[in-house]
């Protein structure tokens, strides 16, 4: 049941082994060589892995430039990997970076189930090889008012959906993150109901802008950004981009979502970026691009309106927030 899609045309794949997608170079370098890798800022005695070192430790990942990319200035790698929301690793913005090693990603499998003709348990490499990877530079805009521009590496979620062959009654896709309270400190507290869950309507899930990401900045995903595999839905608030996915289920009814469960009046199912609909506790009209001082005006659908607005025609987006 292999579905062949566009191959990367001229970049040799030989260098990119399936393991490279999920195994950190750090593990290969345990022992003598690790001395060299640690000779950066780590040698100065700073606590935790310095971001500059982290980038060197991550396995490189090749990808073709994808369409839809913005040409805006990239958020520095250091910012994108030290200022995160990943409540499994703590609620502080720097917790995911500090506690990144608590996330166990090897081995990893994803269960595809529900209303589909091809359910199953997939290893990560089933998804990555022989499928080509694209680099897409997308904005991610958090409901708390910050945004980043990140060169994500991944592929369209559509490929997984096609492969699963959902039945006609599947109208939504539900996603579930890793549940591992023994290792994930955040899951020993009930800040959210665990595991983290999210969902998309089928047309949103199938939209070509919706990608499954396995890397960023030419490397595999750092743990704090949702390794080994996460969603990126660029026209929605950041919390829809669920990290460290272990389960994808095709369902008939709108599935529960973590933040909606927690605070239904603050977070709806759709959560399209919308400067005209304020969060009950703060305005959503402006955002701060990480690395900048002046706030920017937030764009409808995070600037992706031309591509996605038609999916919401006739819907009252103040009602369906
Ligand atoms: N499993 C899981 N996924 C998650 C979250 C989380 O806490 N747990 N936080 C979300 C929120 S609120 C945001 S803004 C983005 C942040 O992604 P980034 O850290 O890669 O910028 O991840 C989203 N995905
Ligand atoms: Mo967020």
Coordinates of C-alpha atoms and ligand atoms in Angstrom, one line a residue:
X1 CA 0.0 0.0 0.0
X2 CA 2.7 2.5 -1.0
X3 CA 1.5 5.6 -2.7
X4 CA 4.2 7.2 -4.7
X5 CA 4.2 10.9 -4.9
X6 CA 6.4 13.5 -6.6
X7 CA 10.1 12.6 -6.0
X8 CA 12.5 15.3 -5.2
X9 CA 14.0 15.8 -8.6
X10 CA 17.7 16.3 -8.3
X11 CA 18.7 16.2 -4.7
X12 CA 20.2 12.7 -4.0
X13 CA 18.3 11.0 -1.2
X14 CA 21.1 8.7 -0.4
X15 CA 22.3 10.9 2.5
X16 CA 19.0 11.0 4.2
X17 CA 18.3 7.7 5.9
X18 CA 14.9 7.1 7.5
X19 CA 16.6 7.1 10.9
X20 CA 17.9 10.5 10.2
X21 CA 14.4 11.7 10.5
X22 CA 14.0 10.8 14.1
X23 CA 17.4 10.1 15.6
X24 CA 19.4 12.9 16.9
X25 CA 23.0 13.1 16.0
X26 CA 23.7 13.5 19.7
X27 CA 23.0 9.8 20.1
X28 CA 25.5 8.8 17.5
X29 CA 28.0 11.1 19.1
X30 CA 27.8 9.7 22.6
X31 CA 31.3 9.1 23.8
X32 CA 34.5 10.6 22.6
X33 CA 33.1 12.8 19.9
X34 CA 30.7 14.5 22.2
X35 CA 33.6 16.5 23.6
X36 CA 33.8 18.4 20.3
X37 CA 30.1 18.9 20.1
X38 CA 30.1 20.4 23.6
X39 CA 32.8 22.8 23.0
X40 CA 30.5 25.7 22.1
X41 CA 28.7 27.8 24.7
X42 CA 28.2 24.6 26.7
X43 CA 31.9 24.8 27.6
X44 CA 31.2 28.2 29.2
X45 CA 29.1 26.5 31.8
X46 CA 25.7 27.7 30.7
X47 CA 22.9 25.5 31.9
X48 CA 21.0 23.5 29.3
X49 CA 21.9 23.1 25.7
X50 CA 22.7 26.4 24.0
X51 CA 20.6 26.9 20.9
X52 CA 23.7 27.2 18.7
X53 CA 24.8 23.8 19.8
X54 CA 21.4 22.3 19.5
X55 CA 21.3 23.1 15.8
X56 CA 24.6 21.2 15.3
X57 CA 23.2 18.3 17.2
X58 CA 20.1 17.9 15.1
X59 CA 20.3 15.6 12.1
X60 CA 20.3 17.6 8.9
X61 CA 17.2 17.2 6.7
X62 CA 17.0 18.1 3.0
X63 CA 13.9 19.5 1.3
X64 CA 12.8 21.2 -1.8
X65 CA 11.4 24.7 -1.5
X66 CA 7.6 24.5 -1.5
X67 CA 5.0 26.8 -3.0
X68 CA 3.1 29.0 -0.6
X69 CA 6.2 30.2 1.2
X70 CA 6.4 33.7 2.5
X71 CA 9.5 35.7 1.9
X72 CA 9.3 37.5 5.2
X73 CA 12.4 37.6 7.5
X74 CA 12.9 34.3 9.3
X75 CA 12.6 34.2 13.1
X76 CA 16.1 33.3 14.4
X77 CA 16.5 29.6 15.1
X78 CA 17.5 30.5 18.7
X79 CA 14.2 32.3 19.3
X80 CA 12.1 29.6 17.6
X81 CA 13.6 26.9 19.9
X82 CA 13.7 28.7 23.2
X83 CA 10.3 30.4 23.3
X84 CA 7.7 27.7 23.0
X85 CA 4.3 26.5 24.1
X86 CA 4.4 22.8 24.8
X87 CA 2.6 22.2 28.1
X88 CA 3.7 18.6 28.3
X89 CA 7.1 20.1 29.1
X90 CA 5.9 22.8 31.4
X91 CA 3.8 26.0 31.1
X92 CA 6.7 28.5 31.0
X93 CA 7.9 29.6 27.6
X94 CA 11.4 28.5 28.3
X95 CA 10.4 25.2 29.9
X96 CA 10.2 23.2 26.7
X97 CA 13.7 24.1 25.7
X98 CA 15.0 23.4 29.2
X99 CA 13.2 20.1 29.6
X100 CA 13.4 19.0 25.9
X101 CA 15.2 15.7 26.7
X102 CA 12.3 14.4 28.7
X103 CA 10.4 13.8 25.5
X104 CA 11.1 10.3 24.3
X105 CA 10.8 10.0 20.5
X106 CA 12.5 6.7 19.6
X107 CA 10.7 4.5 18.7
X108 CA 7.7 6.4 17.4
X109 CA 4.6 5.2 15.7
X110 CA 1.3 6.7 14.6
X111 CA -2.0 5.0 14.8
X112 CA -4.4 5.9 12.0
X113 CA -7.9 4.8 12.8
X114 CA -11.6 5.5 12.7
X115 CA -13.8 5.9 9.6
X116 CA -11.3 4.9 7.0
X117 CA -10.6 1.8 4.8
X118 CA -6.9 1.6 5.6
X119 CA -6.4 1.9 9.4
X120 CA -3.1 0.9 10.8
X121 CA -0.1 1.6 12.9
X122 CA 2.6 3.4 11.0
X123 CA 6.3 3.8 11.8
X124 CA 7.6 7.3 11.1
X125 CA 9.6 6.1 8.2
X126 CA 6.5 4.8 6.5
X127 CA 5.5 8.4 6.1
X128 CA 8.8 9.9 5.2
X129 CA 10.2 7.5 2.7
X130 CA 9.7 7.5 -0.3
X131 CA 7.8 10.7 0.1
X132 CA 9.5 13.9 -0.8
X133 CA 9.8 16.6 1.8
X134 CA 9.2 20.3 1.1
X135 CA 10.4 23.4 2.9
X136 CA 7.6 25.9 3.5
X137 CA 8.2 29.2 5.2
X138 CA 5.0 29.8 7.2
X139 CA 3.9 32.3 9.9
X140 CA 2.7 30.7 13.1
X141 CA 0.6 33.1 15.2
X142 CA -0.1 32.4 18.9
X143 CA -3.3 33.4 20.6
X144 CA -1.2 35.2 23.2
X145 CA -0.1 37.7 20.6
X146 CA 3.3 36.6 19.4
X147 CA 4.2 35.3 16.0
X148 CA 7.1 33.7 14.3
X149 CA 8.2 32.9 10.7
X150 CA 9.6 29.5 10.5
X151 CA 11.0 27.4 7.6
X152 CA 9.1 24.2 8.2
X153 CA 10.0 20.9 6.5
X154 CA 7.2 18.5 5.9
X155 CA 4.6 17.3 3.6
X156 CA 0.9 17.8 3.1
X157 CA -1.4 16.1 5.6
X158 CA -3.4 15.2 2.6
X159 CA -0.9 12.4 1.8
X160 CA -1.7 10.6 5.0
X161 CA -5.4 11.2 4.5
X162 CA -5.3 9.8 0.9
X163 CA -3.4 6.8 2.2
X164 CA -5.9 6.1 4.9
X165 CA -8.8 6.3 2.5
X166 CA -11.4 7.9 4.8
X167 CA -15.0 6.8 4.2
X168 CA -17.8 9.2 3.1
X169 CA -19.0 9.6 6.6
X170 CA -15.7 11.0 7.9
X171 CA -16.2 14.7 8.3
X172 CA -13.5 15.6 10.8
X173 CA -10.0 14.5 11.6
X174 CA -9.0 14.2 15.3
X175 CA -5.3 14.3 16.4
X176 CA -3.8 13.1 19.7
X177 CA -0.3 13.9 21.1
X178 CA 1.9 11.6 23.1
X179 CA 0.7 10.6 26.5
X180 CA 3.7 9.7 28.7
X181 CA 3.3 11.1 32.2
X182 CA 6.3 9.0 33.5
X183 CA 8.6 11.2 31.4
X184 CA 6.7 14.3 30.6
X185 CA 6.6 16.5 33.8
X186 CA 3.7 18.7 32.5
X187 CA 1.5 15.6 32.3
X188 CA 1.8 15.0 36.0
X189 CA -0.2 18.2 36.5
X190 CA -3.7 18.8 35.3
X191 CA -3.1 22.1 33.6
X192 CA -4.9 20.5 30.6
X193 CA -6.7 17.2 30.2
X194 CA -4.1 14.8 28.8
X195 CA -3.3 13.8 26.2
X196 CA -3.5 17.0 24.2
X197 CA -6.1 16.7 21.4
X198 CA -6.9 18.8 18.4
X199 CA -9.1 18.5 15.3
X200 CA -9.8 19.9 11.9
X201 CA -12.8 19.7 9.5
X202 CA -12.0 17.5 6.6
X203 CA -11.7 20.3 4.1
X204 CA -9.3 22.1 6.4
X205 CA -7.3 19.0 6.9
X206 CA -7.1 18.4 3.2
X207 CA -6.2 22.0 2.4
X208 CA -2.8 22.1 0.7
X209 CA -1.6 24.7 3.3
X210 CA -2.0 22.2 6.1
X211 CA 1.2 20.3 6.6
X212 CA 2.7 17.7 8.8
X213 CA 6.1 18.9 9.8
X214 CA 9.1 16.7 10.6
X215 CA 11.8 19.4 10.5
X216 CA 12.7 23.1 10.5
X217 CA 15.7 25.2 9.6
X218 CA 17.3 22.4 7.5
X219 CA 17.2 19.9 10.4
X220 CA 14.8 17.5 12.1
X221 CA 12.4 19.0 14.6
X222 CA 13.9 19.8 18.0
X223 CA 11.9 18.2 20.8
X224 CA 10.5 21.5 22.0
X225 CA 8.9 22.2 18.6
X226 CA 7.0 18.9 18.6
X227 CA 9.4 16.1 17.5
X228 CA 9.2 13.9 15.7
X229 CA 6.0 14.9 13.8
X230 CA 3.6 17.8 14.3
X231 CA 0.9 19.7 12.5
X232 CA 1.3 23.2 11.0
X233 CA -1.9 25.0 10.2
X234 CA -0.7 28.5 9.3
X235 CA -4.1 30.4 9.2
X236 CA -5.1 29.2 12.6
X237 CA -3.9 30.2 16.1
X238 CA -0.8 28.2 17.2
X239 CA -2.6 25.8 19.5
X240 CA -4.2 24.1 16.5
X241 CA -0.7 23.0 15.4
X242 CA -0.6 20.0 17.6
X243 CA 2.8 18.6 18.5
X244 CA 4.3 15.1 18.8
X245 CA 1.3 13.3 17.2
X246 CA 0.7 9.6 18.0
X247 CA -2.9 9.2 16.7
X248 CA -5.0 10.4 13.8
X249 CA -8.7 9.4 13.8
X250 CA -11.4 10.0 11.2
X251 CA -14.7 10.9 12.8
X252 CA -18.2 12.0 12.0
X253 CA -18.7 14.7 14.6
X254 CA -16.6 17.7 15.6
X255 CA -14.0 16.2 17.9
X256 CA -13.0 17.7 21.3
X257 CA -10.0 20.0 21.4
X258 CA -7.8 20.6 24.4
X259 CA -8.1 24.4 24.8
X260 CA -11.8 24.4 24.0
X261 CA -12.3 21.8 26.8
X262 CA -10.4 24.0 29.2
X263 CA -11.9 27.3 28.4
X264 CA -14.8 27.0 25.9
X265 CA -15.6 30.7 25.9
X266 CA -12.0 31.6 25.1
X267 CA -11.1 29.0 22.5
X268 CA -13.4 27.7 19.8
X269 CA -13.0 24.7 17.5
X270 CA -12.1 26.8 14.4
X271 CA -9.7 29.3 15.9
X272 CA -8.9 31.0 12.7
X273 CA -6.6 34.0 13.1
X274 CA -9.1 36.9 13.2
X275 CA -8.1 40.4 14.3
X276 CA -11.8 41.3 14.6
X277 CA -12.7 38.7 17.2
X278 CA -11.0 39.4 20.5
X279 CA -10.0 36.8 23.0
X280 CA -12.2 37.6 26.1
X281 CA -9.1 38.7 28.0
X282 CA -7.1 40.5 25.3
X283 CA -7.3 42.1 21.9
X284 CA -6.3 40.0 18.9
X285 CA -5.9 43.0 16.6
X286 CA -2.1 43.1 16.8
X287 CA 0.8 40.8 17.4
X288 CA 4.5 41.0 18.2
X289 CA 6.8 39.2 15.8
X290 CA 9.4 37.6 18.0
X291 CA 12.6 39.6 17.6
X292 CA 10.8 42.8 16.9
X293 CA 9.7 45.6 19.2
X294 CA 6.8 47.3 17.4
X295 CA 3.6 45.4 17.2
X296 CA 2.2 44.6 13.8
X297 CA -1.5 44.5 12.8
X298 CA -2.7 41.0 12.7
X299 CA -4.0 39.9 9.3
X300 CA -7.3 38.0 8.8
X301 CA -6.5 34.3 8.5
X302 CA -2.9 35.2 9.4
X303 CA -2.5 36.6 5.9
X304 CA -3.6 33.3 4.2
X305 CA -7.1 34.6 3.3
X306 CA -6.8 34.2 -0.4
X307 CA -6.1 30.5 0.0
X308 CA -8.6 29.7 2.8
X309 CA -11.4 32.2 3.1
X310 CA -13.7 30.3 0.7
X311 CA -13.9 27.4 3.2
X312 CA -15.7 29.6 5.6
X313 CA -18.1 31.4 3.2
X314 CA -21.5 31.8 4.8
X315 CA -20.2 31.0 8.3
X316 CA -20.4 33.7 11.0
X317 CA -16.9 33.7 12.2
X318 CA -17.7 35.6 15.4
X319 CA -20.0 32.8 16.3
X320 CA -17.7 30.0 15.0
X321 CA -14.5 31.4 16.6
Ligands
LIG1 N1 0.9 18.6 22.2 C1 0.9 20.0 22.3 N2 0.9 20.7 21.1 C2 0.9 22.0 21.1 C3 0.9 22.7 22.3 C4 1.0 22.0 23.5 O1 1.0 22.5 24.7 N3 1.0 20.6 23.5 N4 0.9 24.1 22.3 C5 0.4 24.8 21.1 C6 0.5 26.2 21.1 S1 -0.4 27.1 22.1 C7 1.4 26.8 20.2 S2 1.4 28.5 20.1 C8 2.3 26.0 19.3 C9 3.7 26.5 19.5 O2 4.6 25.9 18.6 P1 6.2 26.2 18.6 O3 6.6 26.0 20.0 O4 6.8 25.3 17.6 O5 6.3 27.7 18.2 O6 2.2 24.6 19.6 C10 0.9 24.1 19.8 N5 0.9 22.7 19.9
LIG2 MO1 -0.4 29.4 21.4

